[in-house]
mmCIF file of N, CA and C in Angstrom:
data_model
loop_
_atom_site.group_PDB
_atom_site.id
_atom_site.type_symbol
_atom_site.label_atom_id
_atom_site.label_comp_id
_atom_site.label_asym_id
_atom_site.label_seq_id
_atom_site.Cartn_x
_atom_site.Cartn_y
_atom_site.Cartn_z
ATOM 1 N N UNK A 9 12.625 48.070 0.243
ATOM 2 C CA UNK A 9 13.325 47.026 0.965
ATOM 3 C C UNK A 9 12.357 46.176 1.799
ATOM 4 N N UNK A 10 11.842 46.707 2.786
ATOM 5 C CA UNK A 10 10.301 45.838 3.412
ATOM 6 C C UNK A 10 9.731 45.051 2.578
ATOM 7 N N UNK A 11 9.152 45.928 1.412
ATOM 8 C CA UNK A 11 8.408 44.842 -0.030
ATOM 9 C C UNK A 11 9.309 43.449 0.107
ATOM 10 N N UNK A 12 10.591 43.878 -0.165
ATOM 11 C CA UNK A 12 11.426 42.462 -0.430
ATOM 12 C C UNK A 12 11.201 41.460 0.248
ATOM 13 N N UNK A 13 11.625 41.901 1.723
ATOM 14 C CA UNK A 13 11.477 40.935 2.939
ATOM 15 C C UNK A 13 10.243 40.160 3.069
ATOM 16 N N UNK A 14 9.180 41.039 2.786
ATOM 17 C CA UNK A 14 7.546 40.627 3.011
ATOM 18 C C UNK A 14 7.337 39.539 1.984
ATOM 19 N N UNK A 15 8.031 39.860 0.342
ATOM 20 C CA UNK A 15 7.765 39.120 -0.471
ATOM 21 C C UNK A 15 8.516 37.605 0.099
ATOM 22 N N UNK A 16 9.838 37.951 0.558
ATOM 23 C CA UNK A 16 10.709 36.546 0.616
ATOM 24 C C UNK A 16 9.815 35.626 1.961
ATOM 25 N N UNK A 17 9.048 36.235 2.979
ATOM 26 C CA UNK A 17 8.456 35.699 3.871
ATOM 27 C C UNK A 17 7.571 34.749 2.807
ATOM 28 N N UNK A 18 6.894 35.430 2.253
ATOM 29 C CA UNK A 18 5.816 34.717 1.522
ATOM 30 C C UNK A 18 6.266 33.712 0.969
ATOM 31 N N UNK A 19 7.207 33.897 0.332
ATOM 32 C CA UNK A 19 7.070 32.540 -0.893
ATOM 33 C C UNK A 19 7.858 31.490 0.328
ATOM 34 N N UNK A 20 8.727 32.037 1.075
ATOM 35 C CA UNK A 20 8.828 30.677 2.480
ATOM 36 C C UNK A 20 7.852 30.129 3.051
ATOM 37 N N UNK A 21 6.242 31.170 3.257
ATOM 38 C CA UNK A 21 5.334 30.462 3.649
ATOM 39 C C UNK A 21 4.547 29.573 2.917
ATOM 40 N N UNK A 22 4.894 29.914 0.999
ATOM 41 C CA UNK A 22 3.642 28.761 0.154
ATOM 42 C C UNK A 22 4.800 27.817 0.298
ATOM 43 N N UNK A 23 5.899 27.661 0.309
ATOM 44 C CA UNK A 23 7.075 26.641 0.081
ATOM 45 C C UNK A 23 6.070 25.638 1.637
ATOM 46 N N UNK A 24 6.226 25.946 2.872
ATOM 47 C CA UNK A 24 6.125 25.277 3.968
ATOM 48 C C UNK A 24 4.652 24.845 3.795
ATOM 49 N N UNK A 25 3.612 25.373 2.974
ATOM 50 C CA UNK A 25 2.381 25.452 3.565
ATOM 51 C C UNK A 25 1.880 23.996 2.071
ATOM 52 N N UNK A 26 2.741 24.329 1.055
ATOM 53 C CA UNK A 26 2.875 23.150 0.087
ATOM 54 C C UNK A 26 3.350 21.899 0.773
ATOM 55 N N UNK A 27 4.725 21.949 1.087
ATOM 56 C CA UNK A 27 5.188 20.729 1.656
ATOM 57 C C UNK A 27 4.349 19.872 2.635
ATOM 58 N N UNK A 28 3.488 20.783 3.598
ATOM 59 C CA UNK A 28 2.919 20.119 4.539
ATOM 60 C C UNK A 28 1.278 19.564 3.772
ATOM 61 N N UNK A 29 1.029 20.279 2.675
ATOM 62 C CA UNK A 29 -0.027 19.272 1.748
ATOM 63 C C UNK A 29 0.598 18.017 1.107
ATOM 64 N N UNK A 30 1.433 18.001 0.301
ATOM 65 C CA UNK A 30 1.821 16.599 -0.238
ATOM 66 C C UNK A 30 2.183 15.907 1.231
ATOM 67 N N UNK A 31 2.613 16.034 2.274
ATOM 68 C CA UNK A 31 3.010 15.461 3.197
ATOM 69 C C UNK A 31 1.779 14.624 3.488
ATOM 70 N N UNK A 32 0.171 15.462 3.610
ATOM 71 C CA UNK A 32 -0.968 15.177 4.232
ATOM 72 C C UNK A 32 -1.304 13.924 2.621
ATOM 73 N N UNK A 33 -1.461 14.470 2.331
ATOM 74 C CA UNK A 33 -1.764 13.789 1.206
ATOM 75 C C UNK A 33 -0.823 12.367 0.930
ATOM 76 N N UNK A 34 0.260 12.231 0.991
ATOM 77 C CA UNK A 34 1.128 10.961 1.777
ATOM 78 C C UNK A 34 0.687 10.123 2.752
ATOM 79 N N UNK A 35 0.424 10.082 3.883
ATOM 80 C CA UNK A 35 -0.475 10.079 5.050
ATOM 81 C C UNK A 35 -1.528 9.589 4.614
ATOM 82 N N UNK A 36 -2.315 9.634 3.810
ATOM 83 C CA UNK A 36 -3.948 9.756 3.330
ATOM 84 C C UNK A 36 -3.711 8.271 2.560
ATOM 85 N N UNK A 37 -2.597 8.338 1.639
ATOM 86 C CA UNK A 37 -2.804 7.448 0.992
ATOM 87 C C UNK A 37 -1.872 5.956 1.148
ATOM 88 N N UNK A 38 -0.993 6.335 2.367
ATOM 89 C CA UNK A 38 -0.547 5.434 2.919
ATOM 90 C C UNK A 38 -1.359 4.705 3.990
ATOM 91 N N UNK A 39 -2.320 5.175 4.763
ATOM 92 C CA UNK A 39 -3.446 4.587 5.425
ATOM 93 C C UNK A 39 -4.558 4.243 4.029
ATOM 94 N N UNK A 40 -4.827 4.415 3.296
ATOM 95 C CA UNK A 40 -5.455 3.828 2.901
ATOM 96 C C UNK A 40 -4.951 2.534 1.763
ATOM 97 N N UNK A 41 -3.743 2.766 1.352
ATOM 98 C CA UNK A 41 -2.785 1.401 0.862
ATOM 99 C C UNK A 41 -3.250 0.036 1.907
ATOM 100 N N UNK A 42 -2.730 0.806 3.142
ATOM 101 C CA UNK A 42 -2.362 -0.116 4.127
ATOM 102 C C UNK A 42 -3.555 -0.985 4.460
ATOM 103 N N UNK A 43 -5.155 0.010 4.590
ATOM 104 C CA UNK A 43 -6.207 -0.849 4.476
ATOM 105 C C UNK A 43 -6.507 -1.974 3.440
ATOM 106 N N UNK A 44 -6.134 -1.701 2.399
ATOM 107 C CA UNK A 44 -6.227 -2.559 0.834
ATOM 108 C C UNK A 44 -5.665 -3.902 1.329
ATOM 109 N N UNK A 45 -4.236 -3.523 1.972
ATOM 110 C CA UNK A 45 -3.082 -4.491 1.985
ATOM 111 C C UNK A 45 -3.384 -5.266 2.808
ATOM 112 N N UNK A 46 -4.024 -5.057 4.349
ATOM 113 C CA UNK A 46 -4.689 -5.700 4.825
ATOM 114 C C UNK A 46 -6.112 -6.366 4.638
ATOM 115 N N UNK A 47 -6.828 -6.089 4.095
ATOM 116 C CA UNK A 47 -7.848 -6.870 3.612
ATOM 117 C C UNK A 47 -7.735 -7.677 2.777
ATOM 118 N N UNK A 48 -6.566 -7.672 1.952
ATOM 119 C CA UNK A 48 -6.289 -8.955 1.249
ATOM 120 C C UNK A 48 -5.524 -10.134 1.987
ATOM 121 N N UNK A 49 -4.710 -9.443 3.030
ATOM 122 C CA UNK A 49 -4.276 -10.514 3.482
ATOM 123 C C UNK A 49 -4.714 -11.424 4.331
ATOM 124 N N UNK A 50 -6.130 -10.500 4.964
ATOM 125 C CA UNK A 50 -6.972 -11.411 6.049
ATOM 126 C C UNK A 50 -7.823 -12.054 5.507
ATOM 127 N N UNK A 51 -8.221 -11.742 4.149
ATOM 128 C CA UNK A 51 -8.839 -12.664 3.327
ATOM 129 C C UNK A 51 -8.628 -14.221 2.212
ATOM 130 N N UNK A 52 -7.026 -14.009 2.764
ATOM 131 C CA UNK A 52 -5.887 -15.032 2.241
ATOM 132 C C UNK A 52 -5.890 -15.716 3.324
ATOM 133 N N UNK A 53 -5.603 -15.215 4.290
ATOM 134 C CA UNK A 53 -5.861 -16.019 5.880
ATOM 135 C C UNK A 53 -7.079 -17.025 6.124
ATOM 136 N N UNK A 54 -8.253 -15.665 5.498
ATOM 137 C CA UNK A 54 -9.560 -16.767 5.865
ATOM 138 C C UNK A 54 -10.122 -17.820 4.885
ATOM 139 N N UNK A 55 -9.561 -17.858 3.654
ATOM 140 C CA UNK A 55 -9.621 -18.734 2.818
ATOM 141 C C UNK A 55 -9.333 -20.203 3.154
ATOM 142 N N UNK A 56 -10.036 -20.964 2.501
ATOM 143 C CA UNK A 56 -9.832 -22.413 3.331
ATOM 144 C C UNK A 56 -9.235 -23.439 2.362
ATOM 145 N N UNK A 57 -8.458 -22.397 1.450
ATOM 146 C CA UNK A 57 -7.412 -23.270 0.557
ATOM 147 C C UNK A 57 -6.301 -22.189 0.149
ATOM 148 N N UNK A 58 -5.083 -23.423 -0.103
ATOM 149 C CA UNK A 58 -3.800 -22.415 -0.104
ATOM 150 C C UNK A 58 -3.972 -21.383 -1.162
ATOM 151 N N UNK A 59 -3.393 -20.269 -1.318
ATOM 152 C CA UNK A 59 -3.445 -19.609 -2.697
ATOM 153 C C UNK A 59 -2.629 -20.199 -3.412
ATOM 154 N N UNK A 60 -2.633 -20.271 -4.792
ATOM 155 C CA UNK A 60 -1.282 -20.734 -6.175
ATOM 156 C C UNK A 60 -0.331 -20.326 -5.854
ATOM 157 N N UNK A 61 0.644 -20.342 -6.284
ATOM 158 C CA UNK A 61 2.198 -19.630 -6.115
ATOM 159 C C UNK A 61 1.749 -18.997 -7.797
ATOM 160 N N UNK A 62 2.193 -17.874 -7.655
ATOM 161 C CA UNK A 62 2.510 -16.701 -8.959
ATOM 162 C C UNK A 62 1.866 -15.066 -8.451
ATOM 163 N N UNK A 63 1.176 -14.440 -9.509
ATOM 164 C CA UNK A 63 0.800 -13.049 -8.960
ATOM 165 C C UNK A 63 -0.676 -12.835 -9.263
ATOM 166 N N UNK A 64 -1.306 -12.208 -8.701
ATOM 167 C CA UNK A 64 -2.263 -11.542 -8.878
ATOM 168 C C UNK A 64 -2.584 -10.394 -9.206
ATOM 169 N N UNK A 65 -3.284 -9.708 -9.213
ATOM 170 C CA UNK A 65 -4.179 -7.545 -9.065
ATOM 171 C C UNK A 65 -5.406 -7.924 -8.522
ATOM 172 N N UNK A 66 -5.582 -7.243 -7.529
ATOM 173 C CA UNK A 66 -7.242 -6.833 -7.613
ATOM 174 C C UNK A 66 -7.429 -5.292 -7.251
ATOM 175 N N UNK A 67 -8.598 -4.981 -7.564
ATOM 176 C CA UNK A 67 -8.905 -3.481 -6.926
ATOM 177 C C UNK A 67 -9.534 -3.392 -5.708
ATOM 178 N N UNK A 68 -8.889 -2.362 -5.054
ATOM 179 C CA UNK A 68 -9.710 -2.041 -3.672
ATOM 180 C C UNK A 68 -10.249 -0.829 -3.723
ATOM 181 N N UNK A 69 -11.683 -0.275 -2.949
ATOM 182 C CA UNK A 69 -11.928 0.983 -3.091
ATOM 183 C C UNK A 69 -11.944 1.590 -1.940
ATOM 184 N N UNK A 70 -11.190 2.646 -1.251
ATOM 185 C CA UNK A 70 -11.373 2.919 -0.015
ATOM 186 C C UNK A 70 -11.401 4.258 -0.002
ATOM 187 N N UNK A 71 -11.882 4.924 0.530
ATOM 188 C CA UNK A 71 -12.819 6.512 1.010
ATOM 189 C C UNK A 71 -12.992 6.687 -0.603
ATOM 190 N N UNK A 72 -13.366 6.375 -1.897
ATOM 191 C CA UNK A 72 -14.190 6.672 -3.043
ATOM 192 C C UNK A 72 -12.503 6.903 -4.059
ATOM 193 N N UNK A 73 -11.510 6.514 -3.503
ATOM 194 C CA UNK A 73 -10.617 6.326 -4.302
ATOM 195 C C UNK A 73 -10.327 4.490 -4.583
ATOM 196 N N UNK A 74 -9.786 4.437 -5.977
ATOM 197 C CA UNK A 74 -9.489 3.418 -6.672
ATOM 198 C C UNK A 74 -8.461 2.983 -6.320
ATOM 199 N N UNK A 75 -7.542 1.572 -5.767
ATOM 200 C CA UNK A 75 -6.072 1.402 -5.673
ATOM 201 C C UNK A 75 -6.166 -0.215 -5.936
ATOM 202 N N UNK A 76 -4.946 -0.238 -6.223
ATOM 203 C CA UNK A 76 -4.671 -1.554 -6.567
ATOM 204 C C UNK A 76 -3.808 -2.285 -5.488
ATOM 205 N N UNK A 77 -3.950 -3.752 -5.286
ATOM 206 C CA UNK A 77 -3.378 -4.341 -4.796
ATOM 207 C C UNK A 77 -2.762 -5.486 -5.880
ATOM 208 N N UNK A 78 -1.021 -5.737 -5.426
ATOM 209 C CA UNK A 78 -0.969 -6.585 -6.379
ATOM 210 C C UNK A 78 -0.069 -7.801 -5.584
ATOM 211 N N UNK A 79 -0.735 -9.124 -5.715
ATOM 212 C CA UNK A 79 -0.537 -9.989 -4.515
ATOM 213 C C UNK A 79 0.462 -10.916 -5.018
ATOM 214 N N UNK A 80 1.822 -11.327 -4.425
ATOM 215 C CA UNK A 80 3.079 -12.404 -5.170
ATOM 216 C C UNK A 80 3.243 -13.260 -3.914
ATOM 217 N N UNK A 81 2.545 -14.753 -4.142
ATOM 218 C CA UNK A 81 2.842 -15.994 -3.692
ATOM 219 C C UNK A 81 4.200 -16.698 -4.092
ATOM 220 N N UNK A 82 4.830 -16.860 -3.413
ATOM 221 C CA UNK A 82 5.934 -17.952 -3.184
ATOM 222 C C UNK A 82 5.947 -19.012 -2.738
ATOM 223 N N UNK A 83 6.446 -20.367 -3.246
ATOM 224 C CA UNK A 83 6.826 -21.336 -2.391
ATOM 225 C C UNK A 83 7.781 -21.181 -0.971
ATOM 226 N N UNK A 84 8.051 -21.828 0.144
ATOM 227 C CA UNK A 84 8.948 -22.107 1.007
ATOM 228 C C UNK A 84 9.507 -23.113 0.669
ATOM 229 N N UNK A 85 10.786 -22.920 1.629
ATOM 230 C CA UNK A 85 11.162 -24.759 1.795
ATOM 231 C C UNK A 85 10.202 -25.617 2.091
ATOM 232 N N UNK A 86 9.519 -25.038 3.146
ATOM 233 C CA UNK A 86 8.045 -25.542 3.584
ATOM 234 C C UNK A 86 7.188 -26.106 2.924
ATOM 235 N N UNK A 87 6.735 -27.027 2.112
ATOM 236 C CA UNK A 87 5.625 -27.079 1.274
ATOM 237 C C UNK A 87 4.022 -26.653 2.053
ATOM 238 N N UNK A 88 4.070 -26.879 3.146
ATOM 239 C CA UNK A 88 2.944 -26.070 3.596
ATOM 240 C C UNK A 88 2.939 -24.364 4.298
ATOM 241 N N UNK A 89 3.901 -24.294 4.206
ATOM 242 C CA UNK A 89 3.768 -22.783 4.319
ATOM 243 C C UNK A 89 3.890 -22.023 3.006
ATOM 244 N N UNK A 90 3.674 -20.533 2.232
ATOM 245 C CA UNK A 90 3.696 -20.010 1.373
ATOM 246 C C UNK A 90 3.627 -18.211 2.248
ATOM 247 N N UNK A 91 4.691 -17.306 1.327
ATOM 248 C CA UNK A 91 5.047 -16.452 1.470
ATOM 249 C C UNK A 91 4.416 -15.553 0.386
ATOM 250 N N UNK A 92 3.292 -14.430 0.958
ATOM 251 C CA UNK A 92 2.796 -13.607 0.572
ATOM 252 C C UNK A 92 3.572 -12.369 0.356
ATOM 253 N N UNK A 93 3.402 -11.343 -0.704
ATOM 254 C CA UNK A 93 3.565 -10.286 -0.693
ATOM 255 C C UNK A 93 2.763 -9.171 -1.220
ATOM 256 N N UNK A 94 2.339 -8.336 -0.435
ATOM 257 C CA UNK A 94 0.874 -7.002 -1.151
ATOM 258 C C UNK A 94 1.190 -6.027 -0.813
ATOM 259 N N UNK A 95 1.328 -5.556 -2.525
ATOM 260 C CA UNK A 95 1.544 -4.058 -2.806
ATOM 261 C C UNK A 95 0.215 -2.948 -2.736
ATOM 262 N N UNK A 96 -0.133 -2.045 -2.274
ATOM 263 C CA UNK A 96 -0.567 -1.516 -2.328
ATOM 264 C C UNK A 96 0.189 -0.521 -3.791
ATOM 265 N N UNK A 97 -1.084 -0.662 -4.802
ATOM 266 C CA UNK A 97 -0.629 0.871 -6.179
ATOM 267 C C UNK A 97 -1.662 1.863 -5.874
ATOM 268 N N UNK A 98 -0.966 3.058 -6.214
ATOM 269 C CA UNK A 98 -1.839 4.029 -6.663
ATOM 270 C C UNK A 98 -2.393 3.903 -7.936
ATOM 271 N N UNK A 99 -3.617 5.291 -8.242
ATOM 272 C CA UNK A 99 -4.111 5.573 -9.373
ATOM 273 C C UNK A 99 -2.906 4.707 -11.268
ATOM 274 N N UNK A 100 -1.884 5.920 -10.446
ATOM 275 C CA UNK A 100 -0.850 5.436 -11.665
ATOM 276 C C UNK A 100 0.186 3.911 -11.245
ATOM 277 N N UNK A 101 -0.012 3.259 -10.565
ATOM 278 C CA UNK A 101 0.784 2.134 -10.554
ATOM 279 C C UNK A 101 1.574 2.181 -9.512
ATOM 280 N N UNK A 102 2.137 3.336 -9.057
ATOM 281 C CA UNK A 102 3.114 3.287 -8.474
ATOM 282 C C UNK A 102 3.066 2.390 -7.498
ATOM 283 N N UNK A 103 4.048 1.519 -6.237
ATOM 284 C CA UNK A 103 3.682 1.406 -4.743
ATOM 285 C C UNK A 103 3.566 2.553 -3.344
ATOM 286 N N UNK A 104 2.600 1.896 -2.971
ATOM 287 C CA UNK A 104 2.265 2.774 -2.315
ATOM 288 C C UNK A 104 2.982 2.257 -0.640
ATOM 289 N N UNK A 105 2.719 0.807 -0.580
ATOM 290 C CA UNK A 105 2.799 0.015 0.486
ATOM 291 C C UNK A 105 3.237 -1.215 0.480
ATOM 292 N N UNK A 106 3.863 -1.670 0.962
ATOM 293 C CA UNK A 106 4.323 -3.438 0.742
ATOM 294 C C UNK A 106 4.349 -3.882 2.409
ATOM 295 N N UNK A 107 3.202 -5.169 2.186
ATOM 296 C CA UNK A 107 3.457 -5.927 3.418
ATOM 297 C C UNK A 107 3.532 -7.362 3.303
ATOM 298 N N UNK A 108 4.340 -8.127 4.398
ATOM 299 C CA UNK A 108 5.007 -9.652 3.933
ATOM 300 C C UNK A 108 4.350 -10.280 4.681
ATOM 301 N N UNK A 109 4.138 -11.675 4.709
ATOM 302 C CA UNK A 109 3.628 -12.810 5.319
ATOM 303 C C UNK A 109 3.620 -13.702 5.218
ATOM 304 N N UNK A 110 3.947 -14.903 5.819
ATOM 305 C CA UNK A 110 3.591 -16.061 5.747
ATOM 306 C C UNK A 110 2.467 -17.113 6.279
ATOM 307 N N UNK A 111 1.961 -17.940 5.447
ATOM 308 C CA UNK A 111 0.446 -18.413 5.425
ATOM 309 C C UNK A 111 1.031 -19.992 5.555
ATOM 310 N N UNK A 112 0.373 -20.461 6.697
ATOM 311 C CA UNK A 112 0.520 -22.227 6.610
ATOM 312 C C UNK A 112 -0.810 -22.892 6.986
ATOM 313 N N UNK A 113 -1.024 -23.372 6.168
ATOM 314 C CA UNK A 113 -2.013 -24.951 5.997
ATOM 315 C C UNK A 113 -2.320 -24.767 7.796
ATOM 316 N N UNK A 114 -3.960 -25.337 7.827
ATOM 317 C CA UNK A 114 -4.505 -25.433 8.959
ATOM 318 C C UNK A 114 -4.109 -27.185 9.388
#
């Protein structure tokens, strides 16, 4: 009977001790989305012409992992303003991160 209990402790502790790795690992790659996502957008900022309206990809590399950013310009009502959007992907595509913005003519 003890065996039992001892065993059922255990597999509650790889259950908790798993969850809190994919958790870390979440974390890891949501700060590093978020860096991607921002460096494209401050580099859309510092550009000294509007971007196109349609989509882009580029790759970002941050702590020796590969991710993608994938960037969707919009028109406004505005003709000088334009509405950004950057996805941060993982390895496999997925999103990782999405951040919005709007960019207007100096």
């Amino acid at each position: 009977m003890a065996l039992a209990i001892v065993a059922v402790a255990l597999i509650a502790g790889l259950q908790a001790s798993g969850a809190l790795t994919r958790h870390a690992s979440r974390q890891a790659d949501l700060l590093l989305g978020h860096l991607c996502v921002e460096n494209q957008l401050v580099a859309q900022r510092l550009s000294a012409v509007m971007p196109p309206i349609g989509e882009s990809q580029v790759r970002c590399e941050q702590a020796g992992r590969n991710l993608g950013v994938r960037l969707s310009v919009q028109a406004t009502p505005n003709p000088s303003f334009r509405r950004i959007d950057a996805t941060a992907l993982d390895e496999s595509n997925n999103p990782v991160v999405t951040l919005s913005t709007i960019l207007g003519k100096y």
